[in-house]
Amino acid sequence: MRYAKSHFLLLALAGLLWSCQSIASQPSNPIPVETAALVRVTAVPSQPTAANTPILPPTQPPPFTPTPIPTVTANPTSLLTATPTHTPTATPIGPCEQRLPGDGLFTLVTLTYGLSRDYAPDDLVPLADYLPVGVTLGYPTEVRQMIVEPLVQMLNAMRDEGLQPRIISGYRSYSAQAIAWNKWVTEEPERAAIISAPPGFSEHQLGTTLDFGSPELAEIVGREEIQFHTYFYKTSEGIWLLNNAHRYGFSLSYPREAFELTGFYYEPWHYRYVGVELATQLHESGSFLTAYLLATQPLPCLP
Ligand SMILES: [Zn+2]
């Protein structure tokens, strides 16, 4: 029942859409409006090279040190029904500089709680330095150095099983998101809030979030140029990630259940690094990061 409206919107708004997290409403109005469905940006370059060639960094990255995670609740299953008790007008707790605690690994990003235009990770690295073009598709994707090792390990595991994971998107700066947003506002003002997100309200600005692709998607969807589609959950790569990504510290940010709480529709391709411990807890409890943060952590300041 709760998804009837979203399904209607999906049908009504069927068509090619902008990239993931392409849903948005005004920051002051967290009511979700979105489609989630098809998105696509540029042509897909040629197929990957030897799919099972081990992916090894050309240089040895610093040892990966898991970051301690917040204390978890005694009963993780309670997260499933956790309901935030705040409203967007709640008094922020603490000064706004606390909105990015620690290394930003657990920063809350929703359509209510956004990121500053000034925020950018200081340890971004190009994935092309660590992964073959068959995985990066030749895109100049960047992520934070801190997630490179678990990411490469996960992709190696997938390729060892004969899969062909692709990375469509990683870090997106505030200004890059602003350009995309302005493009849609100019070209399709009536749909801008549905097919894009205002700058500052995307987890991609954190540099720890990735959008994955699959060579199977185009055939499943029936559109050669498709890169993002909810049917990613049907692909071999999507199935593997759903079942195994947590073992490498990556968590599905927007499962089907996340819509009412996050304002984002189901994005089976969108994973965020939160560390193995928390990712595993979320996976096993059927929860997701936003629900966990709203239920257990002090509210951040409003943007
Ligand atoms: Zn994404």
Coordinates of C-alpha atoms and ligand atoms in Angstrom, one line a residue:
M1 CA 0.0 0.0 0.0
R2 CA 2.7 2.4 0.9
Y3 CA 4.3 1.9 -2.4
A4 CA 1.3 2.3 -4.5
K5 CA 1.9 6.0 -4.9
S6 CA 5.5 5.5 -5.8
H7 CA 4.7 2.9 -8.4
F8 CA 2.2 5.2 -9.9
L9 CA 4.9 7.9 -10.1
L10 CA 7.3 5.5 -11.6
L11 CA 4.9 4.6 -14.3
A12 CA 3.8 8.2 -14.9
L13 CA 7.4 9.4 -15.1
A14 CA 8.8 6.5 -17.1
G15 CA 11.6 7.5 -19.3
L16 CA 15.2 8.2 -19.2
L17 CA 16.2 10.0 -16.1
W18 CA 19.3 11.5 -14.6
S19 CA 21.6 9.6 -12.3
C20 CA 21.0 8.0 -9.1
Q21 CA 19.8 10.0 -6.2
S22 CA 17.9 11.8 -8.8
I23 CA 15.1 12.5 -6.6
A24 CA 14.6 15.5 -4.7
S25 CA 12.3 18.0 -3.2
Q26 CA 13.1 21.4 -1.8
P27 CA 15.2 21.1 1.3
S28 CA 12.5 22.6 3.4
N29 CA 10.0 20.1 2.1
P30 CA 11.3 16.6 2.5
I31 CA 8.3 15.0 0.8
P32 CA 9.8 12.8 -1.8
V33 CA 9.1 13.1 -5.4
E34 CA 11.0 10.8 -7.6
T35 CA 11.0 8.2 -10.1
A36 CA 14.0 6.1 -9.6
A37 CA 13.8 4.4 -12.7
L38 CA 15.9 4.8 -15.7
V39 CA 18.8 7.0 -15.8
R40 CA 21.6 7.3 -18.2
V41 CA 24.2 9.8 -19.0
T42 CA 26.7 9.0 -21.6
A43 CA 27.5 6.1 -23.9
V44 CA 29.0 3.0 -22.4
P45 CA 32.5 2.5 -23.6
S46 CA 33.7 -0.8 -24.9
Q47 CA 33.5 -3.9 -22.8
P48 CA 36.0 -4.6 -20.1
T49 CA 39.2 -6.3 -20.7
A50 CA 39.9 -9.7 -19.4
A51 CA 37.2 -10.0 -16.9
N52 CA 38.9 -12.2 -14.5
T53 CA 42.3 -10.5 -14.4
P54 CA 43.0 -9.8 -10.8
I55 CA 42.7 -6.1 -10.0
L56 CA 45.7 -4.9 -8.2
P57 CA 46.7 -1.3 -7.3
P58 CA 49.7 -0.1 -9.2
T59 CA 51.1 1.2 -6.0
Q60 CA 50.6 -0.1 -2.5
P61 CA 48.0 2.0 -0.7
P62 CA 48.4 2.7 3.0
P63 CA 47.2 -0.1 5.2
F64 CA 43.4 0.0 5.5
T65 CA 42.4 0.8 9.0
P66 CA 38.7 0.3 9.8
T67 CA 37.2 3.2 11.5
P68 CA 35.4 2.6 14.8
I69 CA 31.7 2.7 14.4
P70 CA 29.2 4.2 16.7
T71 CA 27.8 1.9 19.4
V72 CA 25.1 -0.2 18.0
T73 CA 21.8 -0.8 19.6
A74 CA 21.3 -4.0 21.6
N75 CA 18.5 -5.0 19.4
P76 CA 19.3 -4.3 15.8
T77 CA 15.9 -5.5 14.6
S78 CA 14.4 -2.5 16.3
L79 CA 15.9 -0.5 13.5
L80 CA 13.4 -2.0 11.2
T81 CA 10.7 0.0 12.7
A82 CA 12.7 2.9 14.0
T83 CA 10.9 6.1 13.4
P84 CA 12.6 9.4 13.8
T85 CA 11.0 11.6 16.4
H86 CA 12.2 14.8 15.0
T87 CA 10.8 17.2 12.5
P88 CA 12.8 19.4 10.1
T89 CA 12.2 22.3 12.4
A90 CA 13.7 20.6 15.5
T91 CA 16.3 22.6 17.3
P92 CA 19.7 21.4 16.1
I93 CA 21.9 19.7 18.6
G94 CA 25.3 21.3 18.9
P95 CA 27.1 23.6 16.6
C96 CA 26.9 23.0 12.9
E97 CA 30.5 22.2 12.6
Q98 CA 29.5 18.9 14.2
R99 CA 27.5 18.0 11.2
L100 CA 30.6 16.1 9.8
P101 CA 31.8 14.3 12.9
G102 CA 35.1 12.4 12.7
D103 CA 36.0 11.4 9.2
G104 CA 32.5 11.8 7.8
L105 CA 32.0 8.1 7.5
F106 CA 28.6 8.2 9.2
T107 CA 27.4 11.6 8.1
L108 CA 23.7 11.8 7.7
V109 CA 22.6 12.9 4.3
T110 CA 18.9 13.2 3.5
L111 CA 16.7 15.6 1.6
T112 CA 16.4 17.4 5.0
Y113 CA 20.0 17.2 6.2
G114 CA 22.3 18.3 3.5
L115 CA 26.0 18.9 3.1
S116 CA 27.7 22.3 3.1
R117 CA 28.9 23.7 -0.3
D118 CA 32.3 23.9 1.3
Y119 CA 32.5 20.2 2.1
A120 CA 34.8 18.1 0.1
P121 CA 36.9 15.1 1.2
D122 CA 40.6 15.8 1.3
D123 CA 41.8 12.3 0.3
L124 CA 40.1 11.8 -3.1
V125 CA 42.0 9.6 -5.5
P126 CA 41.2 8.5 -9.1
L127 CA 39.9 5.0 -9.3
A128 CA 41.7 4.6 -12.6
D129 CA 44.9 4.3 -10.6
Y130 CA 43.5 1.1 -9.0
L131 CA 41.1 -0.5 -11.4
P132 CA 41.1 -1.5 -15.1
V133 CA 39.1 0.5 -17.6
G134 CA 36.7 -2.5 -17.8
V135 CA 35.5 -1.5 -14.3
T136 CA 35.8 2.2 -14.4
L137 CA 34.5 2.4 -18.0
G138 CA 37.1 5.1 -18.6
Y139 CA 35.3 7.6 -16.4
P140 CA 37.4 9.9 -14.2
T141 CA 35.7 8.6 -11.1
E142 CA 37.2 9.6 -7.7
V143 CA 36.6 8.2 -4.3
R144 CA 38.2 8.7 -0.9
Q145 CA 41.4 6.8 -0.4
M146 CA 40.1 5.2 2.7
I147 CA 37.6 3.0 0.7
V148 CA 39.9 2.0 -2.1
E149 CA 41.3 -1.2 -0.5
P150 CA 37.9 -2.7 0.6
L151 CA 36.5 -1.6 -2.8
V152 CA 39.3 -3.3 -4.8
Q153 CA 39.0 -6.4 -2.6
M154 CA 35.3 -6.6 -3.2
L155 CA 35.6 -6.1 -7.0
N156 CA 38.3 -8.8 -7.1
A157 CA 36.0 -11.2 -5.3
M158 CA 33.2 -10.4 -7.9
R159 CA 35.5 -10.9 -10.8
D160 CA 36.9 -14.1 -9.4
E161 CA 33.3 -15.4 -9.6
G162 CA 33.1 -14.4 -13.2
L163 CA 31.1 -11.2 -12.7
Q164 CA 31.7 -8.0 -14.5
P165 CA 31.1 -5.2 -12.1
R166 CA 31.2 -1.6 -13.3
I167 CA 31.5 1.6 -11.5
I168 CA 29.3 4.3 -13.0
S169 CA 29.8 7.1 -10.4
G170 CA 31.6 7.9 -7.3
Y171 CA 32.4 11.3 -5.7
R172 CA 30.4 14.2 -7.0
S173 CA 31.3 17.7 -5.8
Y174 CA 28.8 20.2 -4.7
S175 CA 29.4 22.2 -7.8
A176 CA 29.1 19.2 -10.1
Q177 CA 25.8 18.4 -8.5
A178 CA 24.8 22.1 -8.8
I179 CA 25.5 22.0 -12.6
A180 CA 23.4 18.9 -13.0
W181 CA 20.6 20.4 -10.9
N182 CA 20.7 23.7 -12.8
K183 CA 20.6 21.9 -16.1
W184 CA 17.4 20.2 -15.2
V185 CA 15.8 23.3 -13.7
T186 CA 16.5 25.1 -17.0
E187 CA 15.6 22.3 -19.4
E188 CA 12.8 20.6 -17.6
P189 CA 11.6 22.9 -14.7
E190 CA 8.5 20.9 -14.1
R191 CA 10.5 17.7 -13.6
A192 CA 13.7 19.0 -12.1
A193 CA 12.7 18.1 -8.5
I194 CA 11.8 14.7 -9.7
I195 CA 14.8 13.7 -11.8
S196 CA 17.6 15.5 -10.0
A197 CA 18.7 16.5 -6.5
P198 CA 19.7 19.9 -5.3
P199 CA 23.4 20.3 -4.6
G200 CA 24.3 19.3 -1.1
F201 CA 21.8 16.5 -0.8
S202 CA 23.6 13.7 -2.3
E203 CA 25.7 11.0 -0.5
H204 CA 28.0 11.1 -3.5
Q205 CA 29.5 14.4 -2.1
L206 CA 30.9 12.3 0.7
G207 CA 33.3 10.4 -1.6
T208 CA 32.4 7.1 0.0
T209 CA 29.5 6.3 -2.2
L210 CA 29.4 4.4 -5.4
D211 CA 27.0 3.5 -8.2
F212 CA 27.5 0.1 -9.7
G213 CA 26.6 -1.2 -13.1
S214 CA 26.1 -4.5 -14.9
P215 CA 26.6 -5.5 -18.5
E216 CA 23.3 -7.5 -18.1
L217 CA 21.2 -4.4 -17.4
A218 CA 20.7 -3.3 -21.0
E219 CA 19.3 -6.6 -22.0
I220 CA 17.0 -6.9 -19.0
V221 CA 15.7 -3.4 -19.4
G222 CA 15.6 -3.6 -23.2
R223 CA 17.5 -0.4 -23.7
E224 CA 21.0 -0.5 -24.9
E225 CA 22.1 2.8 -23.4
I226 CA 20.7 2.2 -19.9
Q227 CA 23.1 2.6 -17.0
F228 CA 20.8 3.0 -14.0
H229 CA 17.6 1.2 -13.6
T230 CA 15.8 -0.4 -10.7
Y231 CA 16.1 -3.8 -12.5
F232 CA 19.8 -3.7 -11.5
Y233 CA 18.5 -5.9 -8.6
K234 CA 17.9 -8.6 -11.2
T235 CA 21.5 -8.6 -12.6
S236 CA 24.2 -11.0 -11.4
E237 CA 26.2 -8.1 -10.1
G238 CA 23.2 -6.6 -8.3
I239 CA 22.3 -9.9 -6.6
W240 CA 25.9 -10.5 -5.6
L241 CA 26.2 -7.0 -4.1
L242 CA 23.0 -7.3 -2.2
N243 CA 24.2 -10.5 -0.6
N244 CA 27.8 -9.8 -0.1
A245 CA 28.7 -6.1 -0.2
H246 CA 28.4 -5.8 3.6
R247 CA 31.3 -8.2 4.0
Y248 CA 33.5 -5.5 2.5
G249 CA 31.9 -2.7 4.4
F250 CA 29.4 -1.4 1.8
S251 CA 25.8 -0.8 2.6
L252 CA 22.8 -0.3 0.4
S253 CA 21.7 3.2 1.2
Y254 CA 18.2 3.1 -0.3
P255 CA 16.5 -0.2 -0.1
R256 CA 12.8 -0.3 -1.0
E257 CA 11.9 0.4 2.7
A258 CA 13.9 3.6 2.7
F259 CA 11.6 5.8 0.8
E260 CA 9.4 7.2 3.5
L261 CA 12.4 8.0 5.7
T262 CA 14.9 9.2 3.2
G263 CA 12.8 10.6 0.3
F264 CA 14.8 8.5 -2.0
Y265 CA 13.3 5.7 -4.0
Y266 CA 14.8 2.2 -4.3
E267 CA 18.4 2.5 -5.7
P268 CA 19.7 -1.1 -5.9
W269 CA 23.0 0.2 -7.5
H270 CA 23.9 2.8 -4.8
Y271 CA 26.2 1.6 -2.0
R272 CA 28.0 3.6 0.7
Y273 CA 31.0 2.5 2.7
V274 CA 30.3 2.4 6.4
G275 CA 32.7 -0.3 7.5
V276 CA 32.3 -4.0 7.8
E277 CA 30.8 -4.1 11.3
L278 CA 28.0 -1.6 10.8
A279 CA 27.3 -2.8 7.2
T280 CA 27.0 -6.3 8.5
Q281 CA 24.7 -5.3 11.3
L282 CA 22.5 -3.3 8.9
H283 CA 22.4 -6.2 6.4
E284 CA 21.5 -8.8 9.0
S285 CA 18.8 -6.6 10.6
G286 CA 17.3 -5.6 7.2
S287 CA 17.9 -1.9 8.0
F288 CA 19.8 0.9 6.4
L289 CA 22.2 3.7 7.4
T290 CA 19.7 6.5 7.5
A291 CA 17.3 4.6 9.8
Y292 CA 20.2 3.7 12.0
L293 CA 21.5 7.2 12.3
L294 CA 18.2 8.8 13.0
A295 CA 17.4 6.2 15.6
T296 CA 20.7 6.2 17.4
Q297 CA 22.6 9.5 16.8
P298 CA 22.1 13.1 17.8
L299 CA 20.4 15.1 15.0
P300 CA 22.8 17.1 12.9
C301 CA 22.3 20.8 12.3
L302 CA 20.1 21.8 9.4
P303 CA 21.9 23.0 6.3
Ligands
ZN1 ZN 24.2 6.9 -6.3

